[in-house]
mmCIF file with all atom_site columns, C-alpha atoms and ligand atoms in Angstrom:
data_model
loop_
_atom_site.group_PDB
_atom_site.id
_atom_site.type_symbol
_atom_site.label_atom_id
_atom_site.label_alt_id
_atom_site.label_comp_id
_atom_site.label_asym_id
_atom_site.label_entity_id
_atom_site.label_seq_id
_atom_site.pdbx_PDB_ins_code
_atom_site.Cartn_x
_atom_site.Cartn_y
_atom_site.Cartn_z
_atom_site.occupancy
_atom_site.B_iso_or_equiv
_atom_site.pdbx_formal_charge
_atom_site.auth_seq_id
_atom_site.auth_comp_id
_atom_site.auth_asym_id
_atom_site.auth_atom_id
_atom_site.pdbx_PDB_model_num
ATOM   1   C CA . UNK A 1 1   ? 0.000  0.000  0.000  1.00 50.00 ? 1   UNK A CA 1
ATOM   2   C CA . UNK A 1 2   ? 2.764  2.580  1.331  1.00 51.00 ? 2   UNK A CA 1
ATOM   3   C CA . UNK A 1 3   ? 5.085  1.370  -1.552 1.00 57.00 ? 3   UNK A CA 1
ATOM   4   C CA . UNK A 1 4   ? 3.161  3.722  -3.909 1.00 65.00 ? 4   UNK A CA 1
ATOM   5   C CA . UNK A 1 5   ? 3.292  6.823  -1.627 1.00 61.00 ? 5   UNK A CA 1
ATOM   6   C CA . UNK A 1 6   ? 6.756  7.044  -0.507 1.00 58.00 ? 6   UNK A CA 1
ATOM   7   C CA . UNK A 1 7   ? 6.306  10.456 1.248  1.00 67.00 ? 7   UNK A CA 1
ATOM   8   C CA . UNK A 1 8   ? 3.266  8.954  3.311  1.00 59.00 ? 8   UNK A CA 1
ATOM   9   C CA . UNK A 1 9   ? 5.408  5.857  4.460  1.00 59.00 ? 9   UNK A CA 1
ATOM   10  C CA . UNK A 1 10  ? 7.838  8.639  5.842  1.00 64.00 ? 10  UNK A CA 1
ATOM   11  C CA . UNK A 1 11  ? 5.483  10.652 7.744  1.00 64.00 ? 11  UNK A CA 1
ATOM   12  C CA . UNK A 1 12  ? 4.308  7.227  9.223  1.00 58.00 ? 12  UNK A CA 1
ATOM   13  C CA . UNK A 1 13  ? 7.861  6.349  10.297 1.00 67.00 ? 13  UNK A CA 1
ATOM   14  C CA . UNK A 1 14  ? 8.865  10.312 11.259 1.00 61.00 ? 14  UNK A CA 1
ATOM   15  C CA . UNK A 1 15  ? 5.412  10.283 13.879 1.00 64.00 ? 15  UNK A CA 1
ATOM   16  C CA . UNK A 1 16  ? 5.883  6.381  15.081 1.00 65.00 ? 16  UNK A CA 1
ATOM   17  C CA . UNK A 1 17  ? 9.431  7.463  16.229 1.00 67.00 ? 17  UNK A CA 1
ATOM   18  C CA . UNK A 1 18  ? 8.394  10.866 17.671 1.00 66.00 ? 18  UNK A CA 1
ATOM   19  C CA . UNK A 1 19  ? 5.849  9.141  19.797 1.00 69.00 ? 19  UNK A CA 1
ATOM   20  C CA . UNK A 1 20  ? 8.466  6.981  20.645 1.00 80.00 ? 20  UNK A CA 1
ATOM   21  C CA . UNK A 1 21  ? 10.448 10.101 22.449 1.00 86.00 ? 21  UNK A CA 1
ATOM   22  C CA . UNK A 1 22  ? 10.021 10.453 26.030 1.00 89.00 ? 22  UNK A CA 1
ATOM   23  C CA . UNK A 1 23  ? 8.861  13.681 27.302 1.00 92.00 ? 23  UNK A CA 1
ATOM   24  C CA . UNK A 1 24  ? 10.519 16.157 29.521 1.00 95.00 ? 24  UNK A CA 1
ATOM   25  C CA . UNK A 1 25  ? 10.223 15.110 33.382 1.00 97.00 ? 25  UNK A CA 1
ATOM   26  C CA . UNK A 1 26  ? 9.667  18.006 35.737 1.00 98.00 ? 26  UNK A CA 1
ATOM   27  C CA . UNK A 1 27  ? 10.732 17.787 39.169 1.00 98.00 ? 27  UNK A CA 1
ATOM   28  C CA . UNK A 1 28  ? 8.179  19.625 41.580 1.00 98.00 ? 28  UNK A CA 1
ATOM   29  C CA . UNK A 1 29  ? 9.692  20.928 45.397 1.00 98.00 ? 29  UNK A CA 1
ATOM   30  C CA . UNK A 1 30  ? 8.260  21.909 48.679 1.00 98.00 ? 30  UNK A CA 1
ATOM   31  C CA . UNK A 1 31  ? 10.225 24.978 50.125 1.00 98.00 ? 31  UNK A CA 1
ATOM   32  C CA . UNK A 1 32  ? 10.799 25.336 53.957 1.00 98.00 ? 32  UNK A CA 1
ATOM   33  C CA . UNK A 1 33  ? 9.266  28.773 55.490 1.00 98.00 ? 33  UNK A CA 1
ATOM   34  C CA . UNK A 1 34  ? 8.989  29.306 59.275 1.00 98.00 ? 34  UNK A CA 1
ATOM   35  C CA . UNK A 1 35  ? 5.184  30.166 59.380 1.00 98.00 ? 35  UNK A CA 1
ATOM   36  C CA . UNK A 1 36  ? 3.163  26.992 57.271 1.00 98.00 ? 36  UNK A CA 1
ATOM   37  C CA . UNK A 1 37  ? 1.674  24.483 60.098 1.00 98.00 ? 37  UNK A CA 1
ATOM   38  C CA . UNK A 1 38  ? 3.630  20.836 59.810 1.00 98.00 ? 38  UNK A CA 1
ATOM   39  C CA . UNK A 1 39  ? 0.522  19.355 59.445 1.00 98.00 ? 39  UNK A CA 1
ATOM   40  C CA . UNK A 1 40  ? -0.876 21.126 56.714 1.00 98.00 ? 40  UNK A CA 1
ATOM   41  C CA . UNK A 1 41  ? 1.867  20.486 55.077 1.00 98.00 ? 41  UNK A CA 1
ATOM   42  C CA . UNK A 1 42  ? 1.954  16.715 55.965 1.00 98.00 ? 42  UNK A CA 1
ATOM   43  C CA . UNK A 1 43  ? -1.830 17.488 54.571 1.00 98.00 ? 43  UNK A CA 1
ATOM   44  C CA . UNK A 1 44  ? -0.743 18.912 50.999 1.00 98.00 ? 44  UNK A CA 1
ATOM   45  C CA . UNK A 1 45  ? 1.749  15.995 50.423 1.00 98.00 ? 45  UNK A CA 1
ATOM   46  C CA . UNK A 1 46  ? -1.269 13.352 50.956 1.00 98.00 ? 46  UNK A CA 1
ATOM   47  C CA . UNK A 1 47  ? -3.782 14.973 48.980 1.00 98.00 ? 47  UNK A CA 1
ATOM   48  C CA . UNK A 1 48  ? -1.770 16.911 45.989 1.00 98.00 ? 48  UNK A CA 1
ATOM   49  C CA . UNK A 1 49  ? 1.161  14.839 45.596 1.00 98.00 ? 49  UNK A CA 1
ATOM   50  C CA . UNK A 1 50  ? -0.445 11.199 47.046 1.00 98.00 ? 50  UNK A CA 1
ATOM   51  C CA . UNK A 1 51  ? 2.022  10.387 49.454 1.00 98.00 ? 51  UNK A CA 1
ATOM   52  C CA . UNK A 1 52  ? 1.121  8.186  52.313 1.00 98.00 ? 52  UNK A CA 1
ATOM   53  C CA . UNK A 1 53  ? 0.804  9.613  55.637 1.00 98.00 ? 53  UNK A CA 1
ATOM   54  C CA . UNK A 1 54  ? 4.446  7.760  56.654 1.00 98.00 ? 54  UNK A CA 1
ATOM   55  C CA . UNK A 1 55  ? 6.076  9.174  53.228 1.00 98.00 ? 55  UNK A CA 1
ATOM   56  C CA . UNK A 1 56  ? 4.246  12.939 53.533 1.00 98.00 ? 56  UNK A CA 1
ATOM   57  C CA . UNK A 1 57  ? 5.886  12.974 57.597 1.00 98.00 ? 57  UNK A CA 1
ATOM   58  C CA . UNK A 1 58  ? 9.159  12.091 55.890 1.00 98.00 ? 58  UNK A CA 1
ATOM   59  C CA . UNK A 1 59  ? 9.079  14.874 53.129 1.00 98.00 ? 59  UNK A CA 1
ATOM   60  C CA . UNK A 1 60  ? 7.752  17.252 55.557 1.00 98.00 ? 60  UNK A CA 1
ATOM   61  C CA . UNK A 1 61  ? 10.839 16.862 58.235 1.00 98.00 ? 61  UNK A CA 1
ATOM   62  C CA . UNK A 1 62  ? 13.187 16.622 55.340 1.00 98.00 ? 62  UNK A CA 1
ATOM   63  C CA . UNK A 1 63  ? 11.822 20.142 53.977 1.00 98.00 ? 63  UNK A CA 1
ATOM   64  C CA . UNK A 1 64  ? 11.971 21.495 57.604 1.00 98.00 ? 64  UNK A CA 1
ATOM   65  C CA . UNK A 1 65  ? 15.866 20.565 58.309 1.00 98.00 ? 65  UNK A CA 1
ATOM   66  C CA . UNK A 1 66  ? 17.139 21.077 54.583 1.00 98.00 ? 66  UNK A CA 1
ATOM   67  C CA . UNK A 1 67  ? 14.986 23.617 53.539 1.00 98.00 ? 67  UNK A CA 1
ATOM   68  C CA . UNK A 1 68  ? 14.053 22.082 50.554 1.00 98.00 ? 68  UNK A CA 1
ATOM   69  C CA . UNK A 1 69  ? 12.246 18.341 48.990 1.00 98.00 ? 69  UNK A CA 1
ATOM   70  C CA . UNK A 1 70  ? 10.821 16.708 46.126 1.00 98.00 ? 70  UNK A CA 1
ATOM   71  C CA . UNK A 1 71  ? 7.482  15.729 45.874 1.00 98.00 ? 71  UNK A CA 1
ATOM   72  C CA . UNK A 1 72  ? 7.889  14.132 42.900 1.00 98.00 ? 72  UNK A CA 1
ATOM   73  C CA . UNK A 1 73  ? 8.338  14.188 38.836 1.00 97.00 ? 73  UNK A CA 1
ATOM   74  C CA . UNK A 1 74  ? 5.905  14.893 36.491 1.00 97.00 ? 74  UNK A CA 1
ATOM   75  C CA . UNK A 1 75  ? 5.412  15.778 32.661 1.00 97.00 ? 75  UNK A CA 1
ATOM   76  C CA . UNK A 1 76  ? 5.070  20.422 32.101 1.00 97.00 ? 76  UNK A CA 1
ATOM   77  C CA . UNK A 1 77  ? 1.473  20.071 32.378 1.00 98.00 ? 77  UNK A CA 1
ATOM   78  C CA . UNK A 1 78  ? 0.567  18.047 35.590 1.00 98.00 ? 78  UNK A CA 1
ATOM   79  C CA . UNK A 1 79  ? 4.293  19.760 37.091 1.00 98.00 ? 79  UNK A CA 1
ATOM   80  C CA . UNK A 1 80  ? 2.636  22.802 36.580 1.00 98.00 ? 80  UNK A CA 1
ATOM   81  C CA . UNK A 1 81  ? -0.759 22.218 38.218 1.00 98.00 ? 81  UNK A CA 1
ATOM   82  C CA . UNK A 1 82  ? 0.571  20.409 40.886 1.00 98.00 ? 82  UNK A CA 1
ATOM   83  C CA . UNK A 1 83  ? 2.716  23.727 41.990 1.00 98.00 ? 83  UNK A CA 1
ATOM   84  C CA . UNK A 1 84  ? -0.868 26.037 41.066 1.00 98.00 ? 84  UNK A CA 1
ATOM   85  C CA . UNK A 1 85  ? -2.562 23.692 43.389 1.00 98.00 ? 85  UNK A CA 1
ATOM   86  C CA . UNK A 1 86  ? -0.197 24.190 46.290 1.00 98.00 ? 86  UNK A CA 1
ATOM   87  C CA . UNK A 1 87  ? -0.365 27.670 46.278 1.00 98.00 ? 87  UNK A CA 1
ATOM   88  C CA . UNK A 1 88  ? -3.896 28.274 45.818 1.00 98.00 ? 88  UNK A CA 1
ATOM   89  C CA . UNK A 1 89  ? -5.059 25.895 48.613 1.00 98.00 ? 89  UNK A CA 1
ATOM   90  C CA . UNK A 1 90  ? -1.977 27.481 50.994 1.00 98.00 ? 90  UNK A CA 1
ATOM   91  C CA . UNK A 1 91  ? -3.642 31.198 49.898 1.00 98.00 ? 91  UNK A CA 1
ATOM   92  C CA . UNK A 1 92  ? -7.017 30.339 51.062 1.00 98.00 ? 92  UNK A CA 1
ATOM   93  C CA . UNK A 1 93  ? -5.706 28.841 54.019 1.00 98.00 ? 93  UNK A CA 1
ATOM   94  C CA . UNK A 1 94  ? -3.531 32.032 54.770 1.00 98.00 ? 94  UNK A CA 1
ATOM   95  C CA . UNK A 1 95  ? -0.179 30.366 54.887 1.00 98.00 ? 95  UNK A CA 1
ATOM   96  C CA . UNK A 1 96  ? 3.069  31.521 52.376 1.00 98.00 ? 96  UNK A CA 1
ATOM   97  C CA . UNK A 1 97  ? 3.824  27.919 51.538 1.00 98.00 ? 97  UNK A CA 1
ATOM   98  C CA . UNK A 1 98  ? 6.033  27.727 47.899 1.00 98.00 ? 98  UNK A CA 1
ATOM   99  C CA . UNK A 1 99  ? 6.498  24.934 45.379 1.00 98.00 ? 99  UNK A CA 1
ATOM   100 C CA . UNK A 1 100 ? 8.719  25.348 42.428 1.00 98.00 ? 100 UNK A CA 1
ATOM   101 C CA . UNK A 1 101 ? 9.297  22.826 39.905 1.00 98.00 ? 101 UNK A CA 1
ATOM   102 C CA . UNK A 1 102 ? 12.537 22.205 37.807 1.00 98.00 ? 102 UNK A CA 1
ATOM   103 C CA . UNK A 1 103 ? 13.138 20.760 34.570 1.00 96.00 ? 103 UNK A CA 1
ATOM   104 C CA . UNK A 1 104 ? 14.868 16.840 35.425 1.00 93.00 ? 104 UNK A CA 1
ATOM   105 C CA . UNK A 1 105 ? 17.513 16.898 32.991 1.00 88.00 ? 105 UNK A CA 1
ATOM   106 C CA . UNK A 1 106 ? 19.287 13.145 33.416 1.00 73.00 ? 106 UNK A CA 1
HETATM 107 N N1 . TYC B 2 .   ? 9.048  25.028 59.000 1.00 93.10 ? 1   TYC B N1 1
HETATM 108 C C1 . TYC B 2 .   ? 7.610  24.867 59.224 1.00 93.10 ? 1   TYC B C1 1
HETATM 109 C C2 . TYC B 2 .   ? 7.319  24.896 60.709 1.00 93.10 ? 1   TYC B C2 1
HETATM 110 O O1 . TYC B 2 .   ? 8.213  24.794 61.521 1.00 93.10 ? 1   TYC B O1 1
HETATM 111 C C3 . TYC B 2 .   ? 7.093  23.551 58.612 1.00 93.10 ? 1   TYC B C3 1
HETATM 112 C C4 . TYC B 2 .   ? 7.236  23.500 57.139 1.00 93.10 ? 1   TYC B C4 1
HETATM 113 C C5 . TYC B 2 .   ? 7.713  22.339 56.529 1.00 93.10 ? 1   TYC B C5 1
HETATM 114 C C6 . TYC B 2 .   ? 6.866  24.568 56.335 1.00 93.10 ? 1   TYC B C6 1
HETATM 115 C C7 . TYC B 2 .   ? 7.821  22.251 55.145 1.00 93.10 ? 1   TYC B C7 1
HETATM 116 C C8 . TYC B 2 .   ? 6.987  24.500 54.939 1.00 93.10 ? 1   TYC B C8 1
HETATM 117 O O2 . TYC B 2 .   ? 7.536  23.238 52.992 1.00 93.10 ? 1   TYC B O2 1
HETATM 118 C C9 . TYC B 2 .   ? 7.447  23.321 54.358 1.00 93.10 ? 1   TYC B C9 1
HETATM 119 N N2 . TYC B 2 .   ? 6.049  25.056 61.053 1.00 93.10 ? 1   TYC B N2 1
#
């Protein structure tokens, strides 16, 4: 079928291998401030990031002593929301918690 359409059998090959090609990973952070509650942070590591109580307690202390953790990797998009999400739910609440995320380049 192809044979006759040369060009056609290339576009076919040119998108099969471009799907092939992973996409960029995004690491997304928790940063340490002195005024967030522990356990709404704990809180925001179970629910945004869907870390078990055990793993969120971990993160949490880690971002306490070393000022800074990952929460985990992601693709742009869901990277992206996950950092929106942390700082519109830490707005309403009244707290200054900060994620930023940063492109995983391995
Ligand atoms: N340092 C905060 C406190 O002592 C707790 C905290 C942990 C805040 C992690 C932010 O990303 C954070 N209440």
């Amino acid at each position: 079928m192809t044979e006759n359409y040369p060009d056609l059998y290339e576009e076919i090959e040119v998108d099969r291998v471009t799907r092939l090609v992973e996409p960029p990973m995004y690491q997304v952070f928790l940063i340490n401030d002195d005024y967030t509650p522990m356990d709404f942070v704990v809180d925001i590591l179970m629910t945004v990031f869907r870390k078990s109580p055990e793993e969120a307690n971990a993160i949490m202390l880690l971002v306490h002593q070393q000022g800074k953790g990952l929460c985990g990797i992601y693709t742009y998009d869901v990277a992206e929301t996950k950092v929106d999400t942390v700082h519109e739910v830490a707005e309403e609440n009244g707290y200054p918690l900060r994620s930023v995320m940063e492109k995983n380049d391995l």
